[in-house]
Amino acid sequence: MGKFVITQKSSGAHFVLKAGNGEVILSSESYSSNSACENGIASVKTNAPTAKIEDQTVEGYAAQTNPKFEIYKDKAGEFRFRLKAKNGEIIGVSEGYTTKQSCENGIASVAKNAPDADSSGSAAFAAARRWPSPRTSSRPASPPGRTPESRAFS
């Protein structure tokens, strides 16, 4: 079973979808808040199973309606895909693949893993982190049982 994992970066909250084997199969953009990030996860869960595939590497490809996976080649010549929601917003992107078949397998893995992927740990992690951090001091936290004052004299 897949799993969504939220991480905190200076640019905001970000999620990845990991397949059952632990491989990252989809990455999100940065979100300004945890709730927006969790909405992105919900959108992937809703849109991935029904998304059509639009292969933009084929000349004269047929445009598909959203939601859809778009297969394309990046500047390095690798195959990638992006998942677009019903409103046309990109909600996730893949890593680069050397073959189109591997890229298509990645799409199949997202469509299979996203709907039932665990995201409960992500919300708990994000809440525990209290992003953005209320801490304003750059001084490291004191070890348990010690105060900053006692640390200054040790």
PDB file of N, CA, C and O in Angstrom, residues 28-63:
ATOM      1  N   SER A  28       4.919  16.766  -4.967  1.00  0.00           N
ATOM      2  CA  SER A  28       4.081  17.961  -5.106  1.00  0.00           C
ATOM      3  C   SER A  28       4.917  19.216  -5.207  1.00  0.00           C
ATOM      4  O   SER A  28       6.125  19.208  -4.982  1.00  0.00           O
ATOM      5  N   GLU A  29       4.234  20.300  -5.480  1.00  0.00           N
ATOM      6  CA  GLU A  29       4.809  21.629  -5.377  1.00  0.00           C
ATOM      7  C   GLU A  29       4.886  21.986  -3.891  1.00  0.00           C
ATOM      8  O   GLU A  29       4.417  21.229  -3.045  1.00  0.00           O
ATOM      9  N   SER A  30       5.409  23.141  -3.575  1.00  0.00           N
ATOM     10  CA  SER A  30       5.394  23.634  -2.196  1.00  0.00           C
ATOM     11  C   SER A  30       4.078  24.355  -1.948  1.00  0.00           C
ATOM     12  O   SER A  30       3.603  25.105  -2.800  1.00  0.00           O
ATOM     13  N   TYR A  31       3.512  24.090  -0.784  1.00  0.00           N
ATOM     14  CA  TYR A  31       2.259  24.725  -0.384  1.00  0.00           C
ATOM     15  C   TYR A  31       2.528  25.686   0.761  1.00  0.00           C
ATOM     16  O   TYR A  31       3.413  25.454   1.577  1.00  0.00           O
ATOM     17  N   SER A  32       1.728  26.744   0.860  1.00  0.00           N
ATOM     18  CA  SER A  32       1.944  27.768   1.881  1.00  0.00           C
ATOM     19  C   SER A  32       1.479  27.333   3.265  1.00  0.00           C
ATOM     20  O   SER A  32       1.864  27.930   4.249  1.00  0.00           O
ATOM     21  N   SER A  33       0.658  26.281   3.340  1.00  0.00           N
ATOM     22  CA  SER A  33       0.167  25.829   4.640  1.00  0.00           C
ATOM     23  C   SER A  33      -0.028  24.315   4.615  1.00  0.00           C
ATOM     24  O   SER A  33      -0.116  23.700   3.549  1.00  0.00           O
ATOM     25  N   ASN A  34      -0.113  23.741   5.809  1.00  0.00           N
ATOM     26  CA  ASN A  34      -0.364  22.312   5.911  1.00  0.00           C
ATOM     27  C   ASN A  34      -1.734  21.947   5.362  1.00  0.00           C
ATOM     28  O   ASN A  34      -1.886  20.919   4.708  1.00  0.00           O
ATOM     29  N   SER A  35      -2.726  22.785   5.616  1.00  0.00           N
ATOM     30  CA  SER A  35      -4.072  22.462   5.134  1.00  0.00           C
ATOM     31  C   SER A  35      -4.113  22.471   3.604  1.00  0.00           C
ATOM     32  O   SER A  35      -4.770  21.626   2.995  1.00  0.00           O
ATOM     33  N   ALA A  36      -3.400  23.399   2.983  1.00  0.00           N
ATOM     34  CA  ALA A  36      -3.337  23.413   1.517  1.00  0.00           C
ATOM     35  C   ALA A  36      -2.634  22.157   1.003  1.00  0.00           C
ATOM     36  O   ALA A  36      -3.050  21.572  -0.002  1.00  0.00           O
ATOM     37  N   CYS A  37      -1.589  21.721   1.699  1.00  0.00           N
ATOM     38  CA  CYS A  37      -0.869  20.506   1.322  1.00  0.00           C
ATOM     39  C   CYS A  37      -1.787  19.286   1.453  1.00  0.00           C
ATOM     40  O   CYS A  37      -1.814  18.421   0.574  1.00  0.00           O
ATOM     41  N   GLU A  38      -2.547  19.222   2.536  1.00  0.00           N
ATOM     42  CA  GLU A  38      -3.482  18.118   2.732  1.00  0.00           C
ATOM     43  C   GLU A  38      -4.578  18.131   1.671  1.00  0.00           C
ATOM     44  O   GLU A  38      -5.032  17.074   1.225  1.00  0.00           O
ATOM     45  N   ASN A  39      -4.991  19.320   1.219  1.00  0.00           N
ATOM     46  CA  ASN A  39      -5.957  19.417   0.119  1.00  0.00           C
ATOM     47  C   ASN A  39      -5.347  18.879  -1.172  1.00  0.00           C
ATOM     48  O   ASN A  39      -6.034  18.254  -1.977  1.00  0.00           O
ATOM     49  N   GLY A  40      -4.041  19.118  -1.372  1.00  0.00           N
ATOM     50  CA  GLY A  40      -3.352  18.567  -2.537  1.00  0.00           C
ATOM     51  C   GLY A  40      -3.351  17.041  -2.508  1.00  0.00           C
ATOM     52  O   GLY A  40      -3.578  16.395  -3.534  1.00  0.00           O
ATOM     53  N   ILE A  41      -3.118  16.460  -1.345  1.00  0.00           N
ATOM     54  CA  ILE A  41      -3.159  14.998  -1.195  1.00  0.00           C
ATOM     55  C   ILE A  41      -4.553  14.483  -1.529  1.00  0.00           C
ATOM     56  O   ILE A  41      -4.699  13.507  -2.275  1.00  0.00           O
ATOM     57  N   ALA A  42      -5.581  15.144  -1.002  1.00  0.00           N
ATOM     58  CA  ALA A  42      -6.959  14.733  -1.286  1.00  0.00           C
ATOM     59  C   ALA A  42      -7.252  14.805  -2.784  1.00  0.00           C
ATOM     60  O   ALA A  42      -7.927  13.925  -3.341  1.00  0.00           O
ATOM     61  N   SER A  43      -6.709  15.809  -3.442  1.00  0.00           N
ATOM     62  CA  SER A  43      -6.911  15.961  -4.883  1.00  0.00           C
ATOM     63  C   SER A  43      -6.247  14.824  -5.660  1.00  0.00           C
ATOM     64  O   SER A  43      -6.821  14.295  -6.621  1.00  0.00           O
ATOM     65  N   VAL A  44      -5.045  14.424  -5.245  1.00  0.00           N
ATOM     66  CA  VAL A  44      -4.374  13.290  -5.898  1.00  0.00           C
ATOM     67  C   VAL A  44      -5.203  12.027  -5.709  1.00  0.00           C
ATOM     68  O   VAL A  44      -5.424  11.264  -6.651  1.00  0.00           O
ATOM     69  N   LYS A  45      -5.683  11.797  -4.494  1.00  0.00           N
ATOM     70  CA  LYS A  45      -6.485  10.600  -4.204  1.00  0.00           C
ATOM     71  C   LYS A  45      -7.747  10.554  -5.072  1.00  0.00           C
ATOM     72  O   LYS A  45      -8.152   9.490  -5.523  1.00  0.00           O
ATOM     73  N   THR A  46      -8.346  11.712  -5.299  1.00  0.00           N
ATOM     74  CA  THR A  46      -9.575  11.795  -6.088  1.00  0.00           C
ATOM     75  C   THR A  46      -9.316  11.696  -7.591  1.00  0.00           C
ATOM     76  O   THR A  46     -10.034  11.001  -8.304  1.00  0.00           O
ATOM     77  N   ASN A  47      -8.290  12.389  -8.071  1.00  0.00           N
ATOM     78  CA  ASN A  47      -8.081  12.522  -9.515  1.00  0.00           C
ATOM     79  C   ASN A  47      -7.266  11.404 -10.157  1.00  0.00           C
ATOM     80  O   ASN A  47      -7.511  11.044 -11.309  1.00  0.00           O
ATOM     81  N   ALA A  48      -6.295  10.845  -9.449  1.00  0.00           N
ATOM     82  CA  ALA A  48      -5.397   9.847 -10.056  1.00  0.00           C
ATOM     83  C   ALA A  48      -6.120   8.615 -10.609  1.00  0.00           C
ATOM     84  O   ALA A  48      -5.805   8.163 -11.715  1.00  0.00           O
ATOM     85  N   PRO A  49      -7.098   8.057  -9.887  1.00  0.00           N
ATOM     86  CA  PRO A  49      -7.722   6.825 -10.403  1.00  0.00           C
ATOM     87  C   PRO A  49      -8.503   7.003 -11.698  1.00  0.00           C
ATOM     88  O   PRO A  49      -8.651   6.052 -12.459  1.00  0.00           O
ATOM     89  N   THR A  50      -8.998   8.201 -11.959  1.00  0.00           N
ATOM     90  CA  THR A  50      -9.830   8.412 -13.152  1.00  0.00           C
ATOM     91  C   THR A  50      -9.127   9.219 -14.239  1.00  0.00           C
ATOM     92  O   THR A  50      -9.717   9.475 -15.296  1.00  0.00           O
ATOM     93  N   ALA A  51      -7.894   9.634 -13.971  1.00  0.00           N
ATOM     94  CA  ALA A  51      -7.174  10.484 -14.929  1.00  0.00           C
ATOM     95  C   ALA A  51      -6.862   9.728 -16.222  1.00  0.00           C
ATOM     96  O   ALA A  51      -6.447   8.576 -16.191  1.00  0.00           O
ATOM     97  N   LYS A  52      -7.066  10.414 -17.336  1.00  0.00           N
ATOM     98  CA  LYS A  52      -6.722   9.867 -18.647  1.00  0.00           C
ATOM     99  C   LYS A  52      -5.233  10.117 -18.894  1.00  0.00           C
ATOM    100  O   LYS A  52      -4.617  10.890 -18.177  1.00  0.00           O
ATOM    101  N   ILE A  53      -4.678   9.484 -19.898  1.00  0.00           N
ATOM    102  CA  ILE A  53      -3.267   9.689 -20.241  1.00  0.00           C
ATOM    103  C   ILE A  53      -3.175  10.452 -21.553  1.00  0.00           C
ATOM    104  O   ILE A  53      -3.765  10.055 -22.561  1.00  0.00           O
ATOM    105  N   GLU A  54      -2.417  11.540 -21.521  1.00  0.00           N
ATOM    106  CA  GLU A  54      -2.154  12.350 -22.712  1.00  0.00           C
ATOM    107  C   GLU A  54      -0.657  12.241 -22.999  1.00  0.00           C
ATOM    108  O   GLU A  54       0.157  12.780 -22.260  1.00  0.00           O
ATOM    109  N   ASP A  55      -0.312  11.539 -24.058  1.00  0.00           N
ATOM    110  CA  ASP A  55       1.092  11.315 -24.407  1.00  0.00           C
ATOM    111  C   ASP A  55       1.569  12.415 -25.341  1.00  0.00           C
ATOM    112  O   ASP A  55       1.372  12.364 -26.553  1.00  0.00           O
ATOM    113  N   GLN A  56       2.227  13.421 -24.770  1.00  0.00           N
ATOM    114  CA  GLN A  56       2.685  14.573 -25.537  1.00  0.00           C
ATOM    115  C   GLN A  56       3.987  14.301 -26.283  1.00  0.00           C
ATOM    116  O   GLN A  56       4.495  15.188 -26.974  1.00  0.00           O
ATOM    117  N   THR A  57       4.500  13.084 -26.185  1.00  0.00           N
ATOM    118  CA  THR A  57       5.714  12.732 -26.924  1.00  0.00           C
ATOM    119  C   THR A  57       5.388  12.239 -28.324  1.00  0.00           C
ATOM    120  O   THR A  57       6.287  12.045 -29.135  1.00  0.00           O
ATOM    121  N   VAL A  58       4.115  12.049 -28.598  1.00  0.00           N
ATOM    122  CA  VAL A  58       3.665  11.570 -29.908  1.00  0.00           C
ATOM    123  C   VAL A  58       3.206  12.766 -30.734  1.00  0.00           C
ATOM    124  O   VAL A  58       2.398  13.586 -30.261  1.00  0.00           O
ATOM    125  N   GLU A  59       3.719  12.859 -31.956  1.00  0.00           N
ATOM    126  CA  GLU A  59       3.319  13.955 -32.829  1.00  0.00           C
ATOM    127  C   GLU A  59       1.822  13.866 -33.117  1.00  0.00           C
ATOM    128  O   GLU A  59       1.293  12.791 -33.404  1.00  0.00           O
ATOM    129  N   GLY A  60       1.131  14.996 -33.004  1.00  0.00           N
ATOM    130  CA  GLY A  60      -0.306  15.039 -33.267  1.00  0.00           C
ATOM    131  C   GLY A  60      -1.126  14.348 -32.189  1.00  0.00           C
ATOM    132  O   GLY A  60      -2.214  13.841 -32.472  1.00  0.00           O
ATOM    133  N   TYR A  61      -0.620  14.315 -30.958  1.00  0.00           N
ATOM    134  CA  TYR A  61      -1.316  13.621 -29.873  1.00  0.00           C
ATOM    135  C   TYR A  61      -2.711  14.200 -29.671  1.00  0.00           C
ATOM    136  O   TYR A  61      -2.975  15.362 -29.975  1.00  0.00           O
ATOM    137  N   ALA A  62      -3.595  13.361 -29.146  1.00  0.00           N
ATOM    138  CA  ALA A  62      -4.966  13.787 -28.863  1.00  0.00           C
ATOM    139  C   ALA A  62      -5.014  14.410 -27.474  1.00  0.00           C
ATOM    140  O   ALA A  62      -4.646  13.769 -26.488  1.00  0.00           O
ATOM    141  N   ALA A  63      -5.459  15.650 -27.404  1.00  0.00           N
ATOM    142  CA  ALA A  63      -5.590  16.326 -26.116  1.00  0.00           C
ATOM    143  C   ALA A  63      -6.710  15.663 -25.317  1.00  0.00           C
ATOM    144  O   ALA A  63      -7.763  15.326 -25.868  1.00  0.00           O
TER     145      ALA A  63
END
